C-alpha positions as semicolon CSV with decimal commas, in nm:
position;residue;x (nm);y (nm);z (nm)
1;X;-12,569;19,056;5,286
2;X;-12,677;19,110;5,647
3;X;-12,662;18,839;5,910
4;X;-12,901;18,853;6,206
5;X;-12,775;18,677;6,520
6;X;-13,013;18,640;6,816
7;X;-12,837;18,594;7,153
8;X;-12,974;18,517;7,498
9;X;-12,856;18,607;7,848
10;X;-12,846;18,293;8,063
11;X;-12,683;18,162;8,379
12;X;-12,315;18,101;8,306
13;X;-12,259;17,738;8,208
14;X;-11,996;17,701;8,484
15;X;-12,250;17,789;8,754
16;X;-12,474;17,525;8,915
17;X;-12,832;17,660;8,913
18;X;-13,018;17,679;9,244
19;X;-13,392;17,637;9,287
20;X;-13,579;17,904;9,483
21;X;-13,690;17,799;9,830
22;X;-14,057;17,828;9,733
23;X;-14,010;17,614;9,421
24;X;-14,134;17,883;9,183
25;X;-13,826;17,891;8,962
26;X;-13,449;17,918;8,941
27;X;-13,274;18,164;9,173
28;X;-13,098;18,432;8,966
29;X;-12,995;18,659;9,255
30;X;-12,619;18,729;9,259
31;X;-12,561;18,463;8,992
32;X;-12,306;18,511;8,715
33;X;-12,480;18,551;8,379
34;X;-12,331;18,522;8,031
35;X;-12,419;18,463;7,666
36;X;-12,581;18,130;7,586
37;X;-12,294;17,903;7,461
38;X;-12,480;17,799;7,144
39;X;-12,536;18,168;7,063
40;X;-12,165;18,238;7,108
41;X;-12,104;17,980;6,837
42;X;-12,363;18,154;6,618
43;X;-12,188;18,491;6,663
44;X;-11,852;18,335;6,580
45;X;-11,989;18,172;6,265
46;X;-12,143;18,500;6,149
47;X;-11,807;18,675;6,201
48;X;-11,625;18,407;6,001
49;X;-11,872;18,445;5,714
50;X;-11,815;18,821;5,719
51;X;-11,436;18,778;5,735
52;X;-11,461;18,556;5,428
53;X;-11,614;18,852;5,242
54;X;-11,961;18,697;5,214
55;X;-12,145;18,938;5,445
56;X;-12,128;19,313;5,509
57;X;-12,304;19,354;5,842
58;X;-12,381;19,150;6,153
59;X;-12,673;19,255;6,373
60;X;-12,700;19,103;6,722
61;X;-13,047;19,086;6,879
62;X;-13,158;18,996;7,229
63;X;-13,498;18,977;7,398
64;X;-13,476;19,025;7,773
65;X;-13,409;19,265;8,062
66;X;-13,197;19,579;8,047
67;X;-12,897;19,380;8,172
68;X;-12,904;19,187;7,843
69;X;-12,717;19,490;7,704
70;X;-12,406;19,331;7,857
71;X;-12,464;19,020;7,644
72;X;-12,509;19,233;7,333
73;X;-12,191;19,427;7,411
74;X;-12,009;19,095;7,427
75;X;-12,139;19,012;7,079
76;X;-12,029;19,356;6,958
77;X;-11,685;19,305;7,111
78;X;-11,654;18,972;6,932
79;X;-11,724;19,140;6,599
80;X;-12,093;19,222;6,549
81;X;-12,156;19,567;6,397
82;X;-12,466;19,681;6,583
83;X;-12,724;19,549;6,826
84;X;-13,092;19,563;6,907
85;X;-13,234;19,495;7,254
86;X;-13,605;19,418;7,280
87;X;-13,638;19,503;7,647
88;X;-13,879;19,324;7,878
89;X;-13,860;19,192;8,233
90;X;-14,119;18,924;8,157
91;X;-14,034;18,563;8,075
92;X;-14,067;18,537;7,697
93;X;-14,156;18,201;7,545
94;X;-13,999;18,071;7,221
95;X;-14,302;18,149;7,001
96;X;-14,308;18,513;7,116
97;X;-13,932;18,540;7,059
98;X;-13,976;18,396;6,710
99;X;-14,249;18,649;6,631
100;X;-14,027;18,936;6,748
101;X;-13,735;18,806;6,542
102;X;-13,961;18,778;6,238
103;X;-14,064;19,142;6,277
104;X;-13,700;19,249;6,303
105;X;-13,604;19,032;6,005
106;X;-13,885;19,188;5,801
107;X;-13,732;19,530;5,872
108;X;-13,365;19,436;5,830
109;X;-13,400;19,182;5,545
110;X;-13,101;18,964;5,642
111;X;-12,976;18,697;5,405
112;X;-12,909;18,467;5,700
113;X;-13,043;18,434;6,053
114;X;-12,791;18,234;6,257
115;X;-12,884;18,136;6,612
116;X;-12,803;17,871;6,869
117;X;-13,004;17,551;6,841
118;X;-13,120;17,593;7,203
119;X;-13,054;17,788;7,519
120;X;-12,913;17,619;7,828
121;X;-13,176;17,795;8,042
122;X;-13,486;17,609;7,919
123;X;-13,347;17,374;7,648
124;X;-13,657;17,434;7,436
125;X;-13,484;17,398;7,097
126;X;-13,781;17,566;6,927
127;X;-13,710;17,927;6,834
128;X;-13,515;17,864;6,512
129;X;-13,771;17,620;6,377
130;X;-14,063;17,847;6,469
131;X;-13,893;18,145;6,306
132;X;-13,840;17,949;5,983
133;X;-14,206;17,848;5,981
134;X;-14,330;18,202;6,048
135;X;-14,108;18,347;5,774
136;X;-14,166;18,064;5,528
137;X;-13,788;18,029;5,487
138;X;-13,571;17,716;5,453
139;X;-13,390;17,600;5,764
140;X;-13,072;17,410;5,845
141;X;-13,078;17,301;6,209
142;X;-12,800;17,152;6,426
143;X;-12,531;17,289;6,193
144;X;-12,190;17,120;6,202
145;X;-12,058;17,308;5,897
146;X;-12,190;17,618;5,718
147;X;-12,071;17,722;5,371
148;X;-12,213;18,025;5,191
149;X;-12,195;18,012;4,812
150;X;-12,359;18,298;4,624
151;X;-12,731;18,302;4,699
152;X;-12,730;17,962;4,870
153;X;-12,588;17,809;5,186
154;X;-12,488;17,446;5,244
155;X;-12,539;17,318;5,596
156;X;-12,399;16,991;5,724
157;X;-12,639;16,882;6,000
158;X;-12,580;16,655;6,297
159;X;-12,852;16,390;6,299
160;X;-12,902;16,058;6,476
161;X;-12,645;15,819;6,337
162;X;-12,443;16,059;6,123
163;X;-12,442;16,381;5,921
164;X;-12,683;16,517;5,661
165;X;-12,601;16,796;5,413
166;X;-12,875;17,031;5,294
167;X;-12,849;17,318;5,046
168;X;-13,072;17,617;5,126
169;X;-13,169;17,910;4,908
170;X;-13,118;18,234;5,099
171;X;-13,268;18,403;5,291
172;X;-13,250;18,110;5,530
173;X;-13,240;18,016;5,898
174;X;-12,946;17,823;6,049
175;X;-12,921;17,692;6,405
176;X;-12,577;17,603;6,540
177;X;-12,454;17,289;6,713
178;X;-12,156;17,260;6,950
179;X;-11,904;17,128;6,697
180;X;-11,949;17,407;6,441
181;X;-11,659;17,621;6,570
182;X;-11,464;17,749;6,871
183;X;-11,581;18,102;6,966
184;X;-11,308;18,365;6,998
185;X;-11,237;18,571;7,306
186;X;-11,306;18,942;7,279
187;X;-10,983;19,142;7,302
188;X;-10,958;19,443;7,532
189;X;-10,937;19,695;7,241
190;X;-11,250;19,540;7,087
191;X;-11,430;19,551;7,421
192;X;-11,356;19,925;7,438
193;X;-11,467;19,975;7,076
194;X;-11,790;19,786;7,146
195;X;-11,897;20,057;7,390
196;X;-11,927;20,300;7,097
197;X;-12,112;20,068;6,859
198;X;-12,486;20,141;6,814
199;X;-12,730;19,957;7,039
200;X;-13,099;20,033;6,988
201;X;-13,359;19,957;7,254
202;X;-13,710;19,852;7,157
203;X;-14,014;19,700;7,330
204;X;-14,220;19,397;7,227
205;X;-14,512;19,632;7,167
206;X;-14,312;19,816;6,901
207;X;-14,344;19,500;6,690
208;X;-14,705;19,430;6,781
209;X;-14,615;19,107;6,960
210;X;-14,811;18,984;7,261
211;X;-14,566;18,816;7,498
212;X;-14,831;18,691;7,744
213;X;-14,717;18,343;7,853
214;X;-14,911;18,042;7,726
215;X;-14,758;17,812;7,986
216;X;-14,751;17,835;8,364
217;X;-14,472;17,685;8,573
218;X;-14,638;17,511;8,866
219;X;-14,326;17,384;9,042
220;X;-13,949;17,363;9,003
221;X;-13,751;17,106;9,203
222;X;-13,397;16,969;9,224
223;X;-13,350;16,625;9,068
224;X;-13,342;16,339;9,322
225;X;-13,003;16,257;9,466
226;X;-12,848;15,969;9,272
227;X;-12,808;15,654;9,478
228;X;-12,464;15,496;9,513
229;X;-12,385;15,192;9,301
230;X;-12,324;14,842;9,436
231;X;-12,070;14,582;9,324
232;X;-12,170;14,215;9,290
233;X;-11,957;13,902;9,270
234;X;-12,080;13,755;8,942
235;X;-12,361;13,743;8,685
236;X;-12,579;13,523;8,904
237;X;-12,558;13,779;9,184
238;X;-12,640;14,056;8,937
239;X;-12,951;13,874;8,816
240;X;-13,060;13,810;9,175
241;X;-13,011;14,177;9,261
242;X;-13,213;14,289;8,959
243;X;-13,499;14,060;9,061
244;X;-13,477;14,185;9,419
245;X;-13,509;14,546;9,304
246;X;-13,796;14,453;9,077
247;X;-13,649;14,609;8,763
248;X;-13,639;14,291;8,554
């Protein structure tokens, strides 16, 4: 079985994003970039499935600029076998990404597509669901536990108020949540080996996908500065303050 793992290059989660002076977007100049944390979890889960003898090959895929090769090399150093970069400098929306992934999945015929539930860049939380719909495949989103058994996969999902377990017939789509696993660090020998692993470069046009944006960002702004809190003597003072502020 093959496992396809899409990964995205985003601003490192330790870095505070800055808005451009003209309000047209987020400033990416001289900013540390890394793999989307949810996608790291997806790569780790794919590796664990392979280590358990239930998969033969892991293919990492990314849609983005040439620098996304660094993100793919990280996935290869973690344990992926080969990578595909669909190179574009344009902003690609979730539906276009899903269409590209479908085209790649049609070629590669993976038993599982494992991807992060969302990226920390736009928090869309759409690509996995759209891909499942386009492919007509079962999906297990917000995975807390993934267990492959023969031609099926059981996914324990995080839902409001608890956990839900679904059993999917493969091929299937799984999106990962934060508590699924703890991603490993790539060792230096594996980082060196990753440089020799195959990485193919494609273009969106190779898959017949139009990536023209359907949405236009009109303005990006910092959230308002949070006001300091105020202590009151007792409940009566609290009620009076609420009425004064007009929020009751």
